[in-house]
Amino acid sequence: MINKHNEAVQEPFRHSLGISVQWFDILYVEVEWRIKDSLQLCCERVKASKVPQVSPSTPVPCTPKSSSFPTTPSKYALSMPTSTSNLVASPHKPPLSSGSCVSILVQRCPACFAGTSFGKPLSDGGDIHIAMDGNFHHRHRQSAGTSPPFYDLAYFLSKHQVDAIGTHIEKQQKTPPKACKGLVPDEAIDSCESLYEATDGKKKKASMDNFDDTGLMALICRHDIPLFFANIDSPGEQQKYAVALLAHLFMLLPLQATVVGLFDVGCVLDRSISLYNILPEQVAA
């Protein structure tokens, strides 16, 4: 094989094939997203056509998804969670509310997020179960550098989003703590916080000399399906990673949805959420 100058090419596929594969992957993902957006738009139109018409005198229920923690624009905003009416409940249980999760969650685990009624009390198990944990075996070397952005992250939260949550937590922790009485005595939580490495946000669990990202924080559903990740780029498992994942999840759920969150140092995080306005009241309740 020769080039345009009639010279023999040593490795004709080394660069051209690699670049072609990269562009193929980019185009494949772009086509996939456009198909999903089109399908979602069609689904929304079908749902809208089935909604009964209401007279002007009938109040239209509205449940805006408001929050007090920092957020970033989401590419899933096309299909924000909906909630329209209350379902009939038994005399001893609160009524459930109809609604739906954002399509990206339904695609990742239909068993968890394809439901249409929400509001099950936590004493009865809640609507959704999730778990979070950090893993310090997945790292990114500083010497590898960063490539120009060419892909919209589907699973990973951006560094800006996580750092905004971290700044929010630091700001709230400077305010006077609220009076609260937890289920676990403070002495037991203090003991856990002093003995367990994951609770020390300043202790390095992995060397940061050669790595700019020293681990991953993952949020999974009860079926072990990964939902979202956050890169750990600071010493220890700081609370901002878990809170950022929780905040992002609640942005994609109906307002009435109840979530049971499992975390290996959940007692420490729960106390922080109870003492300070780290999460909105309707989320932390």
PDB file of C-alpha atoms in Angstrom:
ATOM      1  CA  MET A   1       0.000   0.000   0.000  1.00  0.00           C
ATOM      2  CA  ILE A   2       1.307   3.454  -0.936  1.00  0.00           C
ATOM      3  CA  ASN A   3       0.344   7.010  -0.127  1.00  0.00           C
ATOM      4  CA  LYS A   4      -0.406   9.899  -2.498  1.00  0.00           C
ATOM      5  CA  HIS A   5       3.308  10.494  -2.982  1.00  0.00           C
ATOM      6  CA  ASN A   6       3.778   6.939  -4.215  1.00  0.00           C
ATOM      7  CA  GLU A   7       5.634   5.990  -1.047  1.00  0.00           C
ATOM      8  CA  ALA A   8       5.211   2.720   0.812  1.00  0.00           C
ATOM      9  CA  VAL A   9       3.158   3.030   3.983  1.00  0.00           C
ATOM     10  CA  GLN A  10       4.628   1.210   6.978  1.00  0.00           C
ATOM     11  CA  GLU A  11       1.441   0.798   9.013  1.00  0.00           C
ATOM     12  CA  PRO A  12      -1.511   1.874   6.885  1.00  0.00           C
ATOM     13  CA  PHE A  13      -4.205   1.140   9.492  1.00  0.00           C
ATOM     14  CA  ARG A  14      -2.491   2.359  12.651  1.00  0.00           C
ATOM     15  CA  HIS A  15      -3.986   5.857  12.676  1.00  0.00           C
ATOM     16  CA  SER A  16      -6.774   5.792  10.130  1.00  0.00           C
ATOM     17  CA  LEU A  17      -8.470   2.720  11.576  1.00  0.00           C
ATOM     18  CA  GLY A  18      -8.251   3.996  15.155  1.00  0.00           C
ATOM     19  CA  ILE A  19      -9.740   7.353  14.208  1.00  0.00           C
ATOM     20  CA  SER A  20     -12.448   5.661  12.150  1.00  0.00           C
ATOM     21  CA  VAL A  21     -13.423   3.420  15.061  1.00  0.00           C
ATOM     22  CA  GLN A  22     -13.588   6.422  17.390  1.00  0.00           C
ATOM     23  CA  TRP A  23     -15.811   8.359  15.001  1.00  0.00           C
ATOM     24  CA  PHE A  24     -17.992   5.294  14.467  1.00  0.00           C
ATOM     25  CA  ASP A  25     -18.506   5.008  18.233  1.00  0.00           C
ATOM     26  CA  ILE A  26     -19.394   8.705  18.480  1.00  0.00           C
ATOM     27  CA  LEU A  27     -21.887   8.507  15.627  1.00  0.00           C
ATOM     28  CA  TYR A  28     -23.364   5.290  17.007  1.00  0.00           C
ATOM     29  CA  VAL A  29     -23.997   6.911  20.370  1.00  0.00           C
ATOM     30  CA  GLU A  30     -25.416  10.038  18.724  1.00  0.00           C
ATOM     31  CA  VAL A  31     -27.858   7.970  16.647  1.00  0.00           C
ATOM     32  CA  GLU A  32     -28.811   5.998  19.770  1.00  0.00           C
ATOM     33  CA  TRP A  33     -29.585   9.187  21.718  1.00  0.00           C
ATOM     34  CA  ARG A  34     -31.649  10.646  18.892  1.00  0.00           C
ATOM     35  CA  ILE A  35     -33.691   7.445  18.612  1.00  0.00           C
ATOM     36  CA  LYS A  36     -34.309   7.465  22.377  1.00  0.00           C
ATOM     37  CA  ASP A  37     -35.330  11.141  22.287  1.00  0.00           C
ATOM     38  CA  SER A  38     -37.757  10.459  19.420  1.00  0.00           C
ATOM     39  CA  LEU A  39     -39.260   7.464  21.214  1.00  0.00           C
ATOM     40  CA  GLN A  40     -39.612   9.440  24.416  1.00  0.00           C
ATOM     41  CA  LEU A  41     -41.323  12.290  22.583  1.00  0.00           C
ATOM     42  CA  CYS A  42     -43.775   9.821  21.059  1.00  0.00           C
ATOM     43  CA  CYS A  43     -44.450   8.276  24.469  1.00  0.00           C
ATOM     44  CA  GLU A  44     -45.157  11.693  25.957  1.00  0.00           C
ATOM     45  CA  ARG A  45     -47.593  12.511  23.160  1.00  0.00           C
ATOM     46  CA  VAL A  46     -49.407   9.202  23.695  1.00  0.00           C
ATOM     47  CA  LYS A  47     -49.629   9.881  27.439  1.00  0.00           C
ATOM     48  CA  ALA A  48     -50.857  13.424  26.824  1.00  0.00           C
ATOM     49  CA  SER A  49     -53.596  12.139  24.535  1.00  0.00           C
ATOM     50  CA  LYS A  50     -54.850   9.825  27.286  1.00  0.00           C
ATOM     51  CA  VAL A  51     -55.037  12.524  29.971  1.00  0.00           C
ATOM     52  CA  PRO A  52     -58.716  13.443  30.532  1.00  0.00           C
ATOM     53  CA  GLN A  53     -59.646  16.982  29.643  1.00  0.00           C
ATOM     54  CA  VAL A  54     -60.464  19.175  32.655  1.00  0.00           C
ATOM     55  CA  SER A  55     -62.742  22.162  32.749  1.00  0.00           C
ATOM     56  CA  PRO A  56     -61.257  25.606  33.491  1.00  0.00           C
ATOM     57  CA  SER A  57     -62.901  25.564  36.922  1.00  0.00           C
ATOM     58  CA  THR A  58     -61.144  22.340  37.877  1.00  0.00           C
ATOM     59  CA  PRO A  59     -57.718  22.955  39.420  1.00  0.00           C
ATOM     60  CA  VAL A  60     -54.943  21.186  37.553  1.00  0.00           C
ATOM     61  CA  PRO A  61     -52.597  19.367  39.943  1.00  0.00           C
ATOM     62  CA  CYS A  62     -49.032  20.515  39.756  1.00  0.00           C
ATOM     63  CA  THR A  63     -45.985  19.183  41.541  1.00  0.00           C
ATOM     64  CA  PRO A  64     -42.917  21.166  40.491  1.00  0.00           C
ATOM     65  CA  LYS A  65     -39.603  19.477  41.165  1.00  0.00           C
ATOM     66  CA  SER A  66     -38.015  22.137  43.315  1.00  0.00           C
ATOM     67  CA  SER A  67     -34.802  21.725  45.256  1.00  0.00           C
ATOM     68  CA  SER A  68     -32.461  23.848  47.329  1.00  0.00           C
ATOM     69  CA  PHE A  69     -29.233  22.059  46.520  1.00  0.00           C
ATOM     70  CA  PRO A  70     -27.040  22.952  43.522  1.00  0.00           C
ATOM     71  CA  THR A  71     -27.975  21.284  40.269  1.00  0.00           C
ATOM     72  CA  THR A  72     -26.855  21.312  36.676  1.00  0.00           C
ATOM     73  CA  PRO A  73     -29.005  21.127  33.554  1.00  0.00           C
ATOM     74  CA  SER A  74     -29.893  17.532  32.735  1.00  0.00           C
ATOM     75  CA  LYS A  75     -30.080  16.040  29.254  1.00  0.00           C
ATOM     76  CA  TYR A  76     -33.018  14.015  30.528  1.00  0.00           C
ATOM     77  CA  ALA A  77     -35.163  17.118  31.034  1.00  0.00           C
ATOM     78  CA  LEU A  78     -37.325  16.034  28.091  1.00  0.00           C
ATOM     79  CA  SER A  79     -39.168  13.597  30.340  1.00  0.00           C
ATOM     80  CA  MET A  80     -39.311  14.982  33.838  1.00  0.00           C
ATOM     81  CA  PRO A  81     -41.240  12.927  36.388  1.00  0.00           C
ATOM     82  CA  THR A  82     -44.971  13.443  36.432  1.00  0.00           C
ATOM     83  CA  SER A  83     -47.574  13.183  39.119  1.00  0.00           C
ATOM     84  CA  THR A  84     -51.232  13.712  38.355  1.00  0.00           C
ATOM     85  CA  SER A  85     -53.609  12.206  40.873  1.00  0.00           C
ATOM     86  CA  ASN A  86     -53.921  10.251  44.087  1.00  0.00           C
ATOM     87  CA  LEU A  87     -54.841   6.596  44.088  1.00  0.00           C
ATOM     88  CA  VAL A  88     -57.359   5.085  46.458  1.00  0.00           C
ATOM     89  CA  ALA A  89     -55.739   3.964  49.704  1.00  0.00           C
ATOM     90  CA  SER A  90     -56.865   1.775  52.560  1.00  0.00           C
ATOM     91  CA  PRO A  91     -58.146   3.500  55.717  1.00  0.00           C
ATOM     92  CA  HIS A  92     -54.918   2.688  57.582  1.00  0.00           C
ATOM     93  CA  LYS A  93     -52.389   3.691  54.907  1.00  0.00           C
ATOM     94  CA  PRO A  94     -51.650   7.041  53.258  1.00  0.00           C
ATOM     95  CA  PRO A  95     -52.777   7.383  49.626  1.00  0.00           C
ATOM     96  CA  LEU A  96     -50.329   6.639  46.835  1.00  0.00           C
ATOM     97  CA  SER A  97     -49.748   9.125  44.034  1.00  0.00           C
ATOM     98  CA  SER A  98     -49.571   8.286  40.374  1.00  0.00           C
ATOM     99  CA  GLY A  99     -46.477   9.343  38.468  1.00  0.00           C
ATOM    100  CA  SER A 100     -43.504   8.097  36.494  1.00  0.00           C
ATOM    101  CA  CYS A 101     -39.720   8.215  36.655  1.00  0.00           C
ATOM    102  CA  VAL A 102     -37.528   9.727  33.983  1.00  0.00           C
ATOM    103  CA  SER A 103     -37.018   7.325  31.083  1.00  0.00           C
ATOM    104  CA  ILE A 104     -33.272   6.906  31.678  1.00  0.00           C
ATOM    105  CA  LEU A 105     -34.011   5.205  35.006  1.00  0.00           C
ATOM    106  CA  VAL A 106     -36.695   2.989  33.480  1.00  0.00           C
ATOM    107  CA  GLN A 107     -34.245   1.901  30.786  1.00  0.00           C
ATOM    108  CA  ARG A 108     -31.611   0.951  33.347  1.00  0.00           C
ATOM    109  CA  CYS A 109     -33.895  -1.011  35.644  1.00  0.00           C
ATOM    110  CA  PRO A 110     -37.579  -1.387  34.710  1.00  0.00           C
ATOM    111  CA  ALA A 111     -38.175  -3.531  37.803  1.00  0.00           C
ATOM    112  CA  CYS A 112     -37.299  -0.588  40.065  1.00  0.00           C
ATOM    113  CA  PHE A 113     -38.439   2.464  38.113  1.00  0.00           C
ATOM    114  CA  ALA A 114     -41.244   1.463  35.729  1.00  0.00           C
ATOM    115  CA  GLY A 115     -43.892   1.754  38.439  1.00  0.00           C
ATOM    116  CA  THR A 116     -46.736   4.268  38.205  1.00  0.00           C
ATOM    117  CA  SER A 117     -47.653   4.746  41.878  1.00  0.00           C
ATOM    118  CA  PHE A 118     -45.439   6.271  44.551  1.00  0.00           C
ATOM    119  CA  GLY A 119     -45.582   7.330  48.176  1.00  0.00           C
ATOM    120  CA  LYS A 120     -45.190   4.024  50.011  1.00  0.00           C
ATOM    121  CA  PRO A 121     -44.137   4.799  53.606  1.00  0.00           C
ATOM    122  CA  LEU A 122     -40.595   3.930  54.628  1.00  0.00           C
ATOM    123  CA  SER A 123     -42.053   1.846  57.456  1.00  0.00           C
ATOM    124  CA  ASP A 124     -43.533  -0.387  54.750  1.00  0.00           C
ATOM    125  CA  GLY A 125     -40.271  -0.593  52.811  1.00  0.00           C
ATOM    126  CA  GLY A 126     -40.476   2.509  50.622  1.00  0.00           C
ATOM    127  CA  ASP A 127     -40.791   2.668  46.843  1.00  0.00           C
ATOM    128  CA  ILE A 128     -37.159   2.298  45.791  1.00  0.00           C
ATOM    129  CA  HIS A 129     -34.056   0.762  47.363  1.00  0.00           C
ATOM    130  CA  ILE A 130     -30.568   1.964  46.421  1.00  0.00           C
ATOM    131  CA  ALA A 131     -27.041   1.452  47.757  1.00  0.00           C
ATOM    132  CA  MET A 132     -23.854   3.498  47.534  1.00  0.00           C
ATOM    133  CA  ASP A 133     -20.206   2.703  48.123  1.00  0.00           C
ATOM    134  CA  GLY A 134     -16.741   3.807  47.095  1.00  0.00           C
ATOM    135  CA  ASN A 135     -14.164   1.679  45.280  1.00  0.00           C
ATOM    136  CA  PHE A 136     -10.512   2.720  45.271  1.00  0.00           C
ATOM    137  CA  HIS A 137      -9.275   0.106  42.792  1.00  0.00           C
ATOM    138  CA  HIS A 138     -10.462   2.083  39.747  1.00  0.00           C
ATOM    139  CA  ARG A 139      -8.061   4.976  39.255  1.00  0.00           C
ATOM    140  CA  HIS A 140      -6.948   7.382  36.555  1.00  0.00           C
ATOM    141  CA  ARG A 141      -3.281   8.209  36.081  1.00  0.00           C
ATOM    142  CA  GLN A 142      -2.280  11.831  35.832  1.00  0.00           C
ATOM    143  CA  SER A 143       0.195  10.951  33.061  1.00  0.00           C
ATOM    144  CA  ALA A 144      -2.674   9.735  30.865  1.00  0.00           C
ATOM    145  CA  GLY A 145      -3.970  13.278  30.578  1.00  0.00           C
ATOM    146  CA  THR A 146      -7.435  14.237  29.383  1.00  0.00           C
ATOM    147  CA  SER A 147      -8.712  14.130  25.838  1.00  0.00           C
ATOM    148  CA  PRO A 148     -10.900  16.822  24.241  1.00  0.00           C
ATOM    149  CA  PRO A 149     -14.563  16.280  25.175  1.00  0.00           C
ATOM    150  CA  PHE A 150     -16.405  14.321  22.514  1.00  0.00           C
ATOM    151  CA  TYR A 151     -19.002  12.362  24.510  1.00  0.00           C
ATOM    152  CA  ASP A 152     -21.847  13.392  26.784  1.00  0.00           C
ATOM    153  CA  LEU A 153     -21.541  11.433  30.005  1.00  0.00           C
ATOM    154  CA  ALA A 154     -24.497   9.116  30.592  1.00  0.00           C
ATOM    155  CA  TYR A 155     -23.443   7.451  33.850  1.00  0.00           C
ATOM    156  CA  PHE A 156     -20.895   9.802  35.438  1.00  0.00           C
ATOM    157  CA  LEU A 157     -21.724  13.000  37.280  1.00  0.00           C
ATOM    158  CA  SER A 158     -19.586  15.933  36.208  1.00  0.00           C
ATOM    159  CA  LYS A 159     -16.861  17.246  38.494  1.00  0.00           C
ATOM    160  CA  HIS A 160     -18.623  20.625  38.513  1.00  0.00           C
ATOM    161  CA  GLN A 161     -21.813  19.039  39.818  1.00  0.00           C
ATOM    162  CA  VAL A 162     -20.021  17.125  42.590  1.00  0.00           C
ATOM    163  CA  ASP A 163     -17.882  20.096  43.637  1.00  0.00           C
ATOM    164  CA  ALA A 164     -20.981  22.319  43.780  1.00  0.00           C
ATOM    165  CA  ILE A 165     -22.522  19.875  46.249  1.00  0.00           C
ATOM    166  CA  GLY A 166     -19.273  19.893  48.259  1.00  0.00           C
ATOM    167  CA  THR A 167     -19.327  23.692  48.458  1.00  0.00           C
ATOM    168  CA  HIS A 168     -22.974  23.574  49.505  1.00  0.00           C
ATOM    169  CA  ILE A 169     -22.197  21.089  52.311  1.00  0.00           C
ATOM    170  CA  GLU A 170     -19.291  23.196  53.604  1.00  0.00           C
ATOM    171  CA  LYS A 171     -21.506  26.278  53.623  1.00  0.00           C
ATOM    172  CA  GLN A 172     -24.264  24.506  55.547  1.00  0.00           C
ATOM    173  CA  GLN A 173     -21.848  23.052  58.101  1.00  0.00           C
ATOM    174  CA  LYS A 174     -20.827  26.583  59.066  1.00  0.00           C
ATOM    175  CA  THR A 175     -24.381  27.333  60.181  1.00  0.00           C
ATOM    176  CA  PRO A 176     -25.680  26.446  63.679  1.00  0.00           C
ATOM    177  CA  PRO A 177     -26.756  22.779  63.786  1.00  0.00           C
ATOM    178  CA  LYS A 178     -30.427  21.949  64.190  1.00  0.00           C
ATOM    179  CA  ALA A 179     -31.744  20.231  67.294  1.00  0.00           C
ATOM    180  CA  CYS A 180     -32.435  16.602  66.513  1.00  0.00           C
ATOM    181  CA  LYS A 181     -32.470  13.254  68.241  1.00  0.00           C
ATOM    182  CA  GLY A 182     -31.343  10.325  66.137  1.00  0.00           C
ATOM    183  CA  LEU A 183     -32.185   6.676  66.516  1.00  0.00           C
ATOM    184  CA  VAL A 184     -28.497   5.886  67.122  1.00  0.00           C
ATOM    185  CA  PRO A 185     -26.747   7.514  70.122  1.00  0.00           C
ATOM    186  CA  ASP A 186     -24.157  10.145  69.243  1.00  0.00           C
ATOM    187  CA  GLU A 187     -21.532   8.197  71.201  1.00  0.00           C
ATOM    188  CA  ALA A 188     -21.940   5.211  68.886  1.00  0.00           C
ATOM    189  CA  ILE A 189     -21.750   7.398  65.774  1.00  0.00           C
ATOM    190  CA  ASP A 190     -18.653   9.188  67.099  1.00  0.00           C
ATOM    191  CA  SER A 191     -17.025   5.817  67.712  1.00  0.00           C
ATOM    192  CA  CYS A 192     -17.866   4.672  64.200  1.00  0.00           C
ATOM    193  CA  GLU A 193     -16.593   7.927  62.731  1.00  0.00           C
ATOM    194  CA  SER A 194     -13.252   7.645  64.542  1.00  0.00           C
ATOM    195  CA  LEU A 195     -12.676   3.950  63.787  1.00  0.00           C
ATOM    196  CA  TYR A 196     -13.976   3.565  60.244  1.00  0.00           C
ATOM    197  CA  GLU A 197     -11.667   4.835  57.490  1.00  0.00           C
ATOM    198  CA  ALA A 198     -14.487   5.677  55.098  1.00  0.00           C
ATOM    199  CA  THR A 199     -15.818   8.349  57.461  1.00  0.00           C
ATOM    200  CA  ASP A 200     -12.530  10.277  57.475  1.00  0.00           C
ATOM    201  CA  GLY A 201     -12.781  12.664  54.546  1.00  0.00           C
ATOM    202  CA  LYS A 202      -9.163  13.766  54.989  1.00  0.00           C
ATOM    203  CA  LYS A 203      -7.507  10.355  55.171  1.00  0.00           C
ATOM    204  CA  LYS A 204      -6.075   9.122  51.901  1.00  0.00           C
ATOM    205  CA  LYS A 205      -7.367   5.655  51.031  1.00  0.00           C
ATOM    206  CA  ALA A 206      -5.324   5.648  47.823  1.00  0.00           C
ATOM    207  CA  SER A 207      -2.143   7.478  46.838  1.00  0.00           C
ATOM    208  CA  MET A 208      -2.806  10.691  44.944  1.00  0.00           C
ATOM    209  CA  ASP A 209       0.810  11.130  43.845  1.00  0.00           C
ATOM    210  CA  ASN A 210       0.298   9.445  40.474  1.00  0.00           C
ATOM    211  CA  PHE A 211      -3.486   9.623  40.134  1.00  0.00           C
ATOM    212  CA  ASP A 212      -5.890  12.521  39.662  1.00  0.00           C
ATOM    213  CA  ASP A 213      -8.920  10.267  40.207  1.00  0.00           C
ATOM    214  CA  THR A 214      -8.297   7.765  42.992  1.00  0.00           C
ATOM    215  CA  GLY A 215     -11.591   5.878  42.950  1.00  0.00           C
ATOM    216  CA  LEU A 216     -15.265   5.703  42.072  1.00  0.00           C
ATOM    217  CA  MET A 217     -18.420   6.205  44.094  1.00  0.00           C
ATOM    218  CA  ALA A 218     -21.284   4.163  42.685  1.00  0.00           C
ATOM    219  CA  LEU A 219     -25.029   4.252  43.168  1.00  0.00           C
ATOM    220  CA  ILE A 220     -26.827   1.015  42.328  1.00  0.00           C
ATOM    221  CA  CYS A 221     -30.387  -0.249  42.612  1.00  0.00           C
ATOM    222  CA  ARG A 222     -31.500  -3.310  44.579  1.00  0.00           C
ATOM    223  CA  HIS A 223     -30.807  -5.495  41.532  1.00  0.00           C
ATOM    224  CA  ASP A 224     -27.109  -4.506  41.475  1.00  0.00           C
ATOM    225  CA  ILE A 225     -27.568  -2.432  38.311  1.00  0.00           C
ATOM    226  CA  PRO A 226     -25.307   0.652  38.220  1.00  0.00           C
ATOM    227  CA  LEU A 227     -27.305   3.865  37.957  1.00  0.00           C
ATOM    228  CA  PHE A 228     -24.726   6.644  38.347  1.00  0.00           C
ATOM    229  CA  PHE A 229     -21.057   7.128  39.236  1.00  0.00           C
ATOM    230  CA  ALA A 230     -18.904   9.939  40.591  1.00  0.00           C
ATOM    231  CA  ASN A 231     -15.124  10.190  40.298  1.00  0.00           C
ATOM    232  CA  ILE A 232     -13.364  10.454  43.663  1.00  0.00           C
ATOM    233  CA  ASP A 233     -10.657  13.101  43.309  1.00  0.00           C
ATOM    234  CA  SER A 234     -10.099  14.018  46.959  1.00  0.00           C
ATOM    235  CA  PRO A 235      -8.815  12.163  50.031  1.00  0.00           C
ATOM    236  CA  GLY A 236     -11.207   9.618  51.515  1.00  0.00           C
ATOM    237  CA  GLU A 237     -14.920   9.117  50.906  1.00  0.00           C
ATOM    238  CA  GLN A 238     -16.111  12.653  51.484  1.00  0.00           C
ATOM    239  CA  GLN A 239     -19.849  13.074  51.943  1.00  0.00           C
ATOM    240  CA  LYS A 240     -20.193  15.196  48.824  1.00  0.00           C
ATOM    241  CA  TYR A 241     -20.006  12.132  46.563  1.00  0.00           C
ATOM    242  CA  ALA A 242     -22.881  10.275  48.221  1.00  0.00           C
ATOM    243  CA  VAL A 243     -24.981  13.436  48.531  1.00  0.00           C
ATOM    244  CA  ALA A 244     -24.359  14.368  44.877  1.00  0.00           C
ATOM    245  CA  LEU A 245     -25.512  10.923  43.732  1.00  0.00           C
ATOM    246  CA  LEU A 246     -28.618  11.106  45.931  1.00  0.00           C
ATOM    247  CA  ALA A 247     -29.444  14.617  44.760  1.00  0.00           C
ATOM    248  CA  HIS A 248     -29.095  13.612  41.124  1.00  0.00           C
ATOM    249  CA  LEU A 249     -31.326  10.570  41.614  1.00  0.00           C
ATOM    250  CA  PHE A 250     -34.102  12.582  43.269  1.00  0.00           C
ATOM    251  CA  MET A 251     -34.097  15.024  40.346  1.00  0.00           C
ATOM    252  CA  LEU A 252     -35.283  12.135  38.158  1.00  0.00           C
ATOM    253  CA  LEU A 253     -37.965  10.760  40.501  1.00  0.00           C
ATOM    254  CA  PRO A 254     -41.547  11.860  41.195  1.00  0.00           C
ATOM    255  CA  LEU A 255     -41.807  14.221  44.125  1.00  0.00           C
ATOM    256  CA  GLN A 256     -43.791  11.694  46.188  1.00  0.00           C
ATOM    257  CA  ALA A 257     -41.330   8.822  45.687  1.00  0.00           C
ATOM    258  CA  THR A 258     -39.751   7.391  48.849  1.00  0.00           C
ATOM    259  CA  VAL A 259     -36.231   5.985  48.708  1.00  0.00           C
ATOM    260  CA  VAL A 260     -34.360   3.712  51.119  1.00  0.00           C
ATOM    261  CA  GLY A 261     -30.628   4.425  50.826  1.00  0.00           C
ATOM    262  CA  LEU A 262     -27.980   1.988  52.082  1.00  0.00           C
ATOM    263  CA  PHE A 263     -24.450   3.226  52.795  1.00  0.00           C
ATOM    264  CA  ASP A 264     -21.673   1.620  54.815  1.00  0.00           C
ATOM    265  CA  VAL A 265     -21.328   4.805  56.879  1.00  0.00           C
ATOM    266  CA  GLY A 266     -24.968   5.776  56.618  1.00  0.00           C
ATOM    267  CA  CYS A 267     -25.198   6.590  60.324  1.00  0.00           C
ATOM    268  CA  VAL A 268     -22.646   9.401  59.963  1.00  0.00           C
ATOM    269  CA  LEU A 269     -24.216  10.752  56.775  1.00  0.00           C
ATOM    270  CA  ASP A 270     -27.700  10.570  58.294  1.00  0.00           C
ATOM    271  CA  ARG A 271     -26.580  12.645  61.277  1.00  0.00           C
ATOM    272  CA  SER A 272     -25.062  15.280  59.011  1.00  0.00           C
ATOM    273  CA  ILE A 273     -28.277  15.488  56.985  1.00  0.00           C
ATOM    274  CA  SER A 274     -30.312  15.787  60.206  1.00  0.00           C
ATOM    275  CA  LEU A 275     -28.113  18.530  61.677  1.00  0.00           C
ATOM    276  CA  TYR A 276     -27.738  20.678  58.561  1.00  0.00           C
ATOM    277  CA  ASN A 277     -29.835  21.567  55.520  1.00  0.00           C
ATOM    278  CA  ILE A 278     -27.732  19.471  53.178  1.00  0.00           C
ATOM    279  CA  LEU A 279     -30.740  18.043  51.360  1.00  0.00           C
ATOM    280  CA  PRO A 280     -34.198  19.583  50.888  1.00  0.00           C
ATOM    281  CA  GLU A 281     -36.692  18.737  53.603  1.00  0.00           C
ATOM    282  CA  GLN A 282     -38.917  16.687  51.290  1.00  0.00           C
ATOM    283  CA  VAL A 283     -35.894  14.549  50.338  1.00  0.00           C
ATOM    284  CA  ALA A 284     -34.369  14.111  53.791  1.00  0.00           C
ATOM    285  CA  ALA A 285     -37.691  13.409  55.521  1.00  0.00           C
TER     286      ALA A 285
END
